[in-house]
PDB file of N, CA and C in Angstrom:
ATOM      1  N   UNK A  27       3.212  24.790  -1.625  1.00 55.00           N
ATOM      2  CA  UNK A  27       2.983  23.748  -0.628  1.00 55.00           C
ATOM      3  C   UNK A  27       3.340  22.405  -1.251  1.00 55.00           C
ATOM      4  N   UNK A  28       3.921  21.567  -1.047  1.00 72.00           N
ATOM      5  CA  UNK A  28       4.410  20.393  -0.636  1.00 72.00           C
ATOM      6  C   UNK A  28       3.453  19.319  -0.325  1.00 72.00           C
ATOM      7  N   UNK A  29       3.264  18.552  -1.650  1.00 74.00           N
ATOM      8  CA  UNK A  29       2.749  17.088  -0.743  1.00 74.00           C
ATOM      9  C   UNK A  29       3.541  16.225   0.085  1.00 74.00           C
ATOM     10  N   UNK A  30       2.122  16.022   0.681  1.00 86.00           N
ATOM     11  CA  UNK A  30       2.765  15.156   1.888  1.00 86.00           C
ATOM     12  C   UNK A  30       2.093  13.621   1.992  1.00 86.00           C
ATOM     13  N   UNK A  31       2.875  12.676   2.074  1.00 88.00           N
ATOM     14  CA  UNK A  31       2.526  11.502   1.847  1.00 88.00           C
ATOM     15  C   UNK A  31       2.980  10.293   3.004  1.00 88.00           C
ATOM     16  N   UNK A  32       2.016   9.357   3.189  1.00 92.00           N
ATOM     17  CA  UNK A  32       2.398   8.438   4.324  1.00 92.00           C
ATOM     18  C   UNK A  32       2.614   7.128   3.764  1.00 92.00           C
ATOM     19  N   UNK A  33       2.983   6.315   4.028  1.00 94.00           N
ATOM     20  CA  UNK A  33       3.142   4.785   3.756  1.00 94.00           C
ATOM     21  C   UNK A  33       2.459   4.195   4.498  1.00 94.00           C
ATOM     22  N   UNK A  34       1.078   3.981   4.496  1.00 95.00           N
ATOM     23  CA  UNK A  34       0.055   2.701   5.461  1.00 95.00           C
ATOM     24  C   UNK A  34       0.981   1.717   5.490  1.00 95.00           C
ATOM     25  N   UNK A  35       1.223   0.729   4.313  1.00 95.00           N
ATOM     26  CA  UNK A  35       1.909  -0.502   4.579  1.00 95.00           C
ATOM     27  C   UNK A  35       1.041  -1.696   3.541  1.00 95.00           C
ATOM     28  N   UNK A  36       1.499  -3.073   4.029  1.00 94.00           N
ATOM     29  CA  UNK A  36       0.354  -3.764   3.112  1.00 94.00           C
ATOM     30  C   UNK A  36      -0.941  -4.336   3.489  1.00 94.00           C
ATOM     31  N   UNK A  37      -1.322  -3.886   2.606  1.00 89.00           N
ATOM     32  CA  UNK A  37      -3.127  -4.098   2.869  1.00 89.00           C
ATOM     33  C   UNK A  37      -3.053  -5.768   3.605  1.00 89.00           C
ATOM     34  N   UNK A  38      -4.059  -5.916   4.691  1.00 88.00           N
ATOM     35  CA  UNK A  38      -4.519  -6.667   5.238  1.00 88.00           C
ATOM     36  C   UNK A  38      -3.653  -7.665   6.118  1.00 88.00           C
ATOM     37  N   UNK A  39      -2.244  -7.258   6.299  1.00 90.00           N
ATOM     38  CA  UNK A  39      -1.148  -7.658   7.263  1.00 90.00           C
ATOM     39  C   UNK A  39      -1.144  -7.333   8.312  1.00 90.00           C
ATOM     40  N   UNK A  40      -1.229  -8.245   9.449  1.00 90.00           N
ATOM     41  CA  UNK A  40      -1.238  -7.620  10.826  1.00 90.00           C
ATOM     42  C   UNK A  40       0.423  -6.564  10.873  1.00 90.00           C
ATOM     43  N   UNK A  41       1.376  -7.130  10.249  1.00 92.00           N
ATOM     44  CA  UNK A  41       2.252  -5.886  10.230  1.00 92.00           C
ATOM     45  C   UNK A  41       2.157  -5.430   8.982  1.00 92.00           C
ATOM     46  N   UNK A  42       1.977  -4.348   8.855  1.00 91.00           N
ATOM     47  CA  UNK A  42       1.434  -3.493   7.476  1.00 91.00           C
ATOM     48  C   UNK A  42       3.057  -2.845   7.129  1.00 91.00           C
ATOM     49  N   UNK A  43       3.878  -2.775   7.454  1.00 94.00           N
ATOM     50  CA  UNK A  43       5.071  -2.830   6.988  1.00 94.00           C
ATOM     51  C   UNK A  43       6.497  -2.863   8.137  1.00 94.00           C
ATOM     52  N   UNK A  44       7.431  -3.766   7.423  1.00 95.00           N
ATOM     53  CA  UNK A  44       8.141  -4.262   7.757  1.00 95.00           C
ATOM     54  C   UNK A  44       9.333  -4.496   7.073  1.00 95.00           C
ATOM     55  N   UNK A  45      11.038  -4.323   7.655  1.00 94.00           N
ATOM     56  CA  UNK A  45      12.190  -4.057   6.519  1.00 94.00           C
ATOM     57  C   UNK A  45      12.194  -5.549   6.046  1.00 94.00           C
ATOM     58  N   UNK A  46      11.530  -6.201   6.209  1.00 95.00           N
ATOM     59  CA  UNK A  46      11.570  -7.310   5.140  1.00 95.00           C
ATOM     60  C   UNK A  46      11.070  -6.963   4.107  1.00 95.00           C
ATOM     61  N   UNK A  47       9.875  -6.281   4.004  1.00 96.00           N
ATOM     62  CA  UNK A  47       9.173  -6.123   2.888  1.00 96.00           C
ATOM     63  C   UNK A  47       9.374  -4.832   1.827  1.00 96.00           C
ATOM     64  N   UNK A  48       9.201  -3.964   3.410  1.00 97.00           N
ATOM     65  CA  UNK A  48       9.829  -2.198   2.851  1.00 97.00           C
ATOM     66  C   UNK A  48      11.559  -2.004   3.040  1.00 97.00           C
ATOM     67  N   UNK A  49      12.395  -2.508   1.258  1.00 97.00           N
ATOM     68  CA  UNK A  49      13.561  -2.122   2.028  1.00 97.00           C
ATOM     69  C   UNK A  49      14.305  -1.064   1.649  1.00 97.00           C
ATOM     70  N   UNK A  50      13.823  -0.296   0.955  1.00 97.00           N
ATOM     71  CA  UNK A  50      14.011   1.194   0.782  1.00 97.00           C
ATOM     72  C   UNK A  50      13.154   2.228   0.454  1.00 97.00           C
ATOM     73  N   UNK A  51      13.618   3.539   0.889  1.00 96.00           N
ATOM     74  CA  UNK A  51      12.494   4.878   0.537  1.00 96.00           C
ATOM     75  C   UNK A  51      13.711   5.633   0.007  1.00 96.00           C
ATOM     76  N   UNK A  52      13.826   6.285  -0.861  1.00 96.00           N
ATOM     77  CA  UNK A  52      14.663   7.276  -1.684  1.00 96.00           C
ATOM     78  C   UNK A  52      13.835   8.608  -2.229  1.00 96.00           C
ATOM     79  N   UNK A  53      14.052   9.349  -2.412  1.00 92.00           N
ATOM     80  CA  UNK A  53      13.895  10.696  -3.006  1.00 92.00           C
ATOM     81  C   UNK A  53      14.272  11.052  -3.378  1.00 92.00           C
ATOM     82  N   UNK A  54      13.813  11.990  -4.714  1.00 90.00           N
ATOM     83  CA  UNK A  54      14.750  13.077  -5.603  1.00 90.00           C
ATOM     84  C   UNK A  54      15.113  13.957  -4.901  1.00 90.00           C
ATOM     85  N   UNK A  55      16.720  14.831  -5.400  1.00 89.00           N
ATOM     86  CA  UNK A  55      16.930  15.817  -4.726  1.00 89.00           C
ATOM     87  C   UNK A  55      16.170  17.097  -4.706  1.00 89.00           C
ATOM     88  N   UNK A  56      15.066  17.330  -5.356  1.00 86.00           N
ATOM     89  CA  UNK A  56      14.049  18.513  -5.141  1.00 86.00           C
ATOM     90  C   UNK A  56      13.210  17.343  -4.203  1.00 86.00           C
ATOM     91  N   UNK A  57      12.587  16.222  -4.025  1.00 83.00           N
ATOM     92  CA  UNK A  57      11.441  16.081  -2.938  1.00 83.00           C
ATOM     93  C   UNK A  57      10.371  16.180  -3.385  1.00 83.00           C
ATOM     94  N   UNK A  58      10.248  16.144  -5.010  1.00 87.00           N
ATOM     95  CA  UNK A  58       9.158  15.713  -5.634  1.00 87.00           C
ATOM     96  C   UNK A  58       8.345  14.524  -5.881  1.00 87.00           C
ATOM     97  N   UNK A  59       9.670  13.768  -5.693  1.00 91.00           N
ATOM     98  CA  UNK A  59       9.338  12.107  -6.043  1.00 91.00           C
ATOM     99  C   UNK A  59       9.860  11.470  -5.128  1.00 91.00           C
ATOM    100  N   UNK A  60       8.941  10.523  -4.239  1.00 94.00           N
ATOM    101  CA  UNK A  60       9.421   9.494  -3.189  1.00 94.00           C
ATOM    102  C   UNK A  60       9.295   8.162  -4.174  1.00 94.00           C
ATOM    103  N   UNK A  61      10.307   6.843  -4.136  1.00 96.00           N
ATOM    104  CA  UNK A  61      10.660   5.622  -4.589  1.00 96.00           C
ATOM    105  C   UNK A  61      10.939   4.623  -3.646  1.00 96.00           C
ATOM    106  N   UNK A  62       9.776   4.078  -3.216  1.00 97.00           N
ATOM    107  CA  UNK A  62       9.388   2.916  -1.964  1.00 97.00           C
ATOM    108  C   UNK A  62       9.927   1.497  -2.692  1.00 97.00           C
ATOM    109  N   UNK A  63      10.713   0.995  -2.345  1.00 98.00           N
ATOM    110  CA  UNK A  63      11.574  -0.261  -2.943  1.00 98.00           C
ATOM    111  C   UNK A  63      10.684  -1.528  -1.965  1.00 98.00           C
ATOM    112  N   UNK A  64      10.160  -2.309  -2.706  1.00 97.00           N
ATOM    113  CA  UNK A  64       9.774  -3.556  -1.974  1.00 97.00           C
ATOM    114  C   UNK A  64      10.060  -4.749  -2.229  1.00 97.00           C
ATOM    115  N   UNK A  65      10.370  -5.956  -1.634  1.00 97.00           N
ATOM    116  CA  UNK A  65      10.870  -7.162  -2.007  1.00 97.00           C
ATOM    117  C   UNK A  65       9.983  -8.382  -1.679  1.00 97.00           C
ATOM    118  N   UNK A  66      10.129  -8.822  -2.500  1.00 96.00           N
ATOM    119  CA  UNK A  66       9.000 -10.532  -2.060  1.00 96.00           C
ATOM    120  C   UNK A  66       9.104 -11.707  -3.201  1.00 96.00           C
ATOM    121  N   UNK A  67       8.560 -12.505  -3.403  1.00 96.00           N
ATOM    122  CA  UNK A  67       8.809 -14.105  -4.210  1.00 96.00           C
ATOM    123  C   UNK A  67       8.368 -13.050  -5.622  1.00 96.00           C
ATOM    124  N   UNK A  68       9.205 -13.853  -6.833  1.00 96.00           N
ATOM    125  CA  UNK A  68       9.199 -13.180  -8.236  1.00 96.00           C
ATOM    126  C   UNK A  68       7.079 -13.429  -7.933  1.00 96.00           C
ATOM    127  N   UNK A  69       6.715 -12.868  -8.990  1.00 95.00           N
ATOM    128  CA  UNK A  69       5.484 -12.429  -9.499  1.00 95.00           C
ATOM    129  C   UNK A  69       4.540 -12.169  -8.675  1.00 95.00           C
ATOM    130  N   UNK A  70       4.661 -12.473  -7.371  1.00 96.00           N
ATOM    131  CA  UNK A  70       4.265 -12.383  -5.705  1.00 96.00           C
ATOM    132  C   UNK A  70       3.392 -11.058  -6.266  1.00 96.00           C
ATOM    133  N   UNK A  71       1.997 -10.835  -5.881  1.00 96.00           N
ATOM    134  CA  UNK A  71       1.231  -9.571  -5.808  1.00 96.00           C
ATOM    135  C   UNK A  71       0.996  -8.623  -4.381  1.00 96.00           C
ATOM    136  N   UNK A  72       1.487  -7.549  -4.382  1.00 96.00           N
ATOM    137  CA  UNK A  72       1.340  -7.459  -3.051  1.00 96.00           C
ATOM    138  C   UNK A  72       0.686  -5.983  -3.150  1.00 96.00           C
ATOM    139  N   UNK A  73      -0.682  -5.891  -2.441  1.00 97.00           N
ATOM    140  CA  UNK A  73      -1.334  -4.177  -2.641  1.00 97.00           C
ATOM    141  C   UNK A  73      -0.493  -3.173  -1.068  1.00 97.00           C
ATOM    142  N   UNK A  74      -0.210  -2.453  -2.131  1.00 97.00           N
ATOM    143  CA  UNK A  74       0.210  -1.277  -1.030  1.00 97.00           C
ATOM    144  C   UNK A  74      -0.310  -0.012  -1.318  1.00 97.00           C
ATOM    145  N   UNK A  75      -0.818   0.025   0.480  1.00 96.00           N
ATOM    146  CA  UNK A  75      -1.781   1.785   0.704  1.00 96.00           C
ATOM    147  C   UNK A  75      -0.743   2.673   1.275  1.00 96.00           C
ATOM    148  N   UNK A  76      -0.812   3.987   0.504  1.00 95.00           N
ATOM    149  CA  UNK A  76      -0.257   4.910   0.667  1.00 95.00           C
ATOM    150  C   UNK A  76      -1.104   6.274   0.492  1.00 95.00           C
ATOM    151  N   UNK A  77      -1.211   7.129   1.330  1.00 92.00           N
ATOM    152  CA  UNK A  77      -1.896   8.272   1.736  1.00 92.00           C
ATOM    153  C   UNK A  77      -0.966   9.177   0.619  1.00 92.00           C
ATOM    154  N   UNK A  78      -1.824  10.220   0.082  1.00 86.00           N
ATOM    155  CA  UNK A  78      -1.504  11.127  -0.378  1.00 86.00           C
ATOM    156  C   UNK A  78      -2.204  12.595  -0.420  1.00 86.00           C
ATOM    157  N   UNK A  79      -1.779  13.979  -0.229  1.00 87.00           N
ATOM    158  CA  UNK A  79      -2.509  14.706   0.418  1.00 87.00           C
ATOM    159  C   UNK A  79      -3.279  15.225  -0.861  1.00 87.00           C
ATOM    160  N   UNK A  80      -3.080  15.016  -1.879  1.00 85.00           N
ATOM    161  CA  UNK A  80      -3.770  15.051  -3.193  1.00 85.00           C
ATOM    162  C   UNK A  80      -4.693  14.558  -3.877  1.00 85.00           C
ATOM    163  N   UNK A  81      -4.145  13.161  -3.538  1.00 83.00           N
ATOM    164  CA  UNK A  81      -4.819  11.943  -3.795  1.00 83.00           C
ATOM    165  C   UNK A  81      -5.720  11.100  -3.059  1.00 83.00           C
ATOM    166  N   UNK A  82      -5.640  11.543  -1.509  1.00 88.00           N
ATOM    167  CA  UNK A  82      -5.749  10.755  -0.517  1.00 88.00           C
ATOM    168  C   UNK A  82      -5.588   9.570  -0.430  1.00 88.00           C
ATOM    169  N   UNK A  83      -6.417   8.551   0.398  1.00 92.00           N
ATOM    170  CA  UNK A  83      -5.911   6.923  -0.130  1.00 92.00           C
ATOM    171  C   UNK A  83      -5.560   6.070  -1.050  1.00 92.00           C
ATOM    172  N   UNK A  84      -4.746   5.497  -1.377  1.00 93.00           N
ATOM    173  CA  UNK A  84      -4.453   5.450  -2.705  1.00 93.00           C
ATOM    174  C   UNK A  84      -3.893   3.894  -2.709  1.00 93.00           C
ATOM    175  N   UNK A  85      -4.660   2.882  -2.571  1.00 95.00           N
ATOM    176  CA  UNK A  85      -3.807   1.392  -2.832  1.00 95.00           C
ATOM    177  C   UNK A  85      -3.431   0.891  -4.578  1.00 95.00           C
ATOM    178  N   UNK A  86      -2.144   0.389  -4.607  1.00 96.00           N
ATOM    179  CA  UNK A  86      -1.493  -0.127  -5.517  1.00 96.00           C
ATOM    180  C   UNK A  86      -1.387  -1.447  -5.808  1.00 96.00           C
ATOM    181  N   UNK A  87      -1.593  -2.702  -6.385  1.00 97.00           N
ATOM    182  CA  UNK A  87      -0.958  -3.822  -6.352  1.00 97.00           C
ATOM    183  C   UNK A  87      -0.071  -3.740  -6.983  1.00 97.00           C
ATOM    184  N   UNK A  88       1.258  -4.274  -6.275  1.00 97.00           N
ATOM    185  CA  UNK A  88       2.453  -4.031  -7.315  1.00 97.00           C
ATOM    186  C   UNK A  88       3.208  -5.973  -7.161  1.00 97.00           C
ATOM    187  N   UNK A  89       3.196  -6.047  -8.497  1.00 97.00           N
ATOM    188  CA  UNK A  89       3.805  -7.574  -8.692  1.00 97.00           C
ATOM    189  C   UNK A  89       5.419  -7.586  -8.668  1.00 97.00           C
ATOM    190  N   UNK A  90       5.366  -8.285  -8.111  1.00 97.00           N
ATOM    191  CA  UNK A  90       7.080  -8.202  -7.676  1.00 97.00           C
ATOM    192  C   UNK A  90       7.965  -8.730  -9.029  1.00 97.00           C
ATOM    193  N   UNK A  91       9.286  -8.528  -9.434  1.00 96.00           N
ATOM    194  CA  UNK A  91      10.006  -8.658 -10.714  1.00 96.00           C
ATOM    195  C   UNK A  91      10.372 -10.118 -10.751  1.00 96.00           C
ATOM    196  N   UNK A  92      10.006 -10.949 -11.662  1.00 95.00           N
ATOM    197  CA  UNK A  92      10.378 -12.090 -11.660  1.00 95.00           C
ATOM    198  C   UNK A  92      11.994 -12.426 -11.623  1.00 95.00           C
ATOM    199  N   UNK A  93      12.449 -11.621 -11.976  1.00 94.00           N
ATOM    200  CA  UNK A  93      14.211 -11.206 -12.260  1.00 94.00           C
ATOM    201  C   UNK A  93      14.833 -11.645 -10.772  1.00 94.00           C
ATOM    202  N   UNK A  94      14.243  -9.937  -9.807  1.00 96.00           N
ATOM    203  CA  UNK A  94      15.006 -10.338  -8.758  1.00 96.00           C
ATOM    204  C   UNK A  94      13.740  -9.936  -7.536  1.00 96.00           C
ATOM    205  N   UNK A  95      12.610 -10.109  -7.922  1.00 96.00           N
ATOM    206  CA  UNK A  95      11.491 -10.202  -6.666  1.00 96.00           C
ATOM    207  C   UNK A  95      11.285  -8.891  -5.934  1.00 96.00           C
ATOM    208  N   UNK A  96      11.516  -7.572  -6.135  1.00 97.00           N
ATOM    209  CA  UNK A  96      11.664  -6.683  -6.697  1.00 97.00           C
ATOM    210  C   UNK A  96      10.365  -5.896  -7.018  1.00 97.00           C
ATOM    211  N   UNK A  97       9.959  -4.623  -6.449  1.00 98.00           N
ATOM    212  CA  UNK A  97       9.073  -3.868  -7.431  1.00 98.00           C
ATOM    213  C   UNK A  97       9.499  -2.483  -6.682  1.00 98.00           C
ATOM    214  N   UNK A  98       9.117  -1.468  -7.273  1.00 98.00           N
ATOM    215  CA  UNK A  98       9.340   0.718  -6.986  1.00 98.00           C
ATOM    216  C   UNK A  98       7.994   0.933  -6.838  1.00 98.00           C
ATOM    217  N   UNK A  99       7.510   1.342  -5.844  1.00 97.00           N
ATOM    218  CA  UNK A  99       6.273   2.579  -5.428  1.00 97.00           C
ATOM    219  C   UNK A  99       6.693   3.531  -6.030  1.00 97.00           C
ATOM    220  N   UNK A 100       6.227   4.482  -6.722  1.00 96.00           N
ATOM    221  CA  UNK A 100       6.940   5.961  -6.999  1.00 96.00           C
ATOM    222  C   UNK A 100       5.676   6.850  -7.142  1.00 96.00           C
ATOM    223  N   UNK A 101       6.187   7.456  -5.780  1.00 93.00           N
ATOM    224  CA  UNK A 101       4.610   8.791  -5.712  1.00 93.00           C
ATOM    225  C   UNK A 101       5.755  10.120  -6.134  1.00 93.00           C
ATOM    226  N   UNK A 102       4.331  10.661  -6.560  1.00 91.00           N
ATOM    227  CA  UNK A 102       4.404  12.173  -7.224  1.00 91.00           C
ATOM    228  C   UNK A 102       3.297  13.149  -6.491  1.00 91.00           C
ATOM    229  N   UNK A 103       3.535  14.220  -6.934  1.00 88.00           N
ATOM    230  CA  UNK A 103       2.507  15.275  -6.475  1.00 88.00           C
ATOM    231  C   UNK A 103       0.825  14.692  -7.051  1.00 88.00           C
ATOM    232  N   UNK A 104       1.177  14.009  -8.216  1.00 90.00           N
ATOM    233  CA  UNK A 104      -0.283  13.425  -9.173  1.00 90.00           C
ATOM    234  C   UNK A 104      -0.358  11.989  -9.169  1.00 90.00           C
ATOM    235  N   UNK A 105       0.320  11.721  -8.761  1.00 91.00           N
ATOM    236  CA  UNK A 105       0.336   9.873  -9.161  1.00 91.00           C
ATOM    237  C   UNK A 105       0.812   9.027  -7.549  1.00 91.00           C
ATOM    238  N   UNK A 106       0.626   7.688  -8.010  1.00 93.00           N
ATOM    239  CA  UNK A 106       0.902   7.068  -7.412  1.00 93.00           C
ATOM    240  C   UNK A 106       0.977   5.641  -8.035  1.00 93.00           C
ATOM    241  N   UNK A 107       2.151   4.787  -8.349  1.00 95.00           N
ATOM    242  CA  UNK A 107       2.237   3.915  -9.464  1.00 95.00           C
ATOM    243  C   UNK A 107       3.465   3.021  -8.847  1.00 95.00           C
ATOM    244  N   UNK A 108       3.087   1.880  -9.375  1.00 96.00           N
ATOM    245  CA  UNK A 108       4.031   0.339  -9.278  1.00 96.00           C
ATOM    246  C   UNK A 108       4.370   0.081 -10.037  1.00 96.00           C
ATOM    247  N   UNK A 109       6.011   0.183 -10.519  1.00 90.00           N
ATOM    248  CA  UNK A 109       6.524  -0.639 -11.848  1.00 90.00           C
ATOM    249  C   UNK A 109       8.063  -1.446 -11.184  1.00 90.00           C
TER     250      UNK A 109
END
């Protein structure tokens, strides 16, 4: 069986996600690993909830890359992590 995982969006936004914010979802070719791409002002903190059927609720703050504003969600069957 297959986890299964949702993207809530960001905590406490009347739009909890949006392609401004969410601008990519990618996956490995097995479907082990989903990679949620988000964008916002360099060091910008932004918590994101994501359901996991393992994990269940699971919020992240992920600080955006001072470089290029920039941060990866990357869920797993065990994890759920912002770098």
């Amino acid at each position: 069986i297959r986890t299964k995982y949702a993207l809530l969006g960001e905590w406490g936004k009347w739009t909890a996600v949006s392609q401004q914010r969410f601008i990519s979802i990618t996956t490995n070719k097995e479907k082990t690993q989903a990679t949620i791409t988000l964008q916002g002002v360099a060091s910008e903190i932004v918590p994101v909830v994501l359901f996991n059927s393992n994990l269940h609720s699971v919020t992240v703050n992920c600080s955006m890359s001072t470089e290029n504003g920039q941060a990866n969600v990357v869920v797993t069957p065990t994890s759920v992590i912002c770098s």
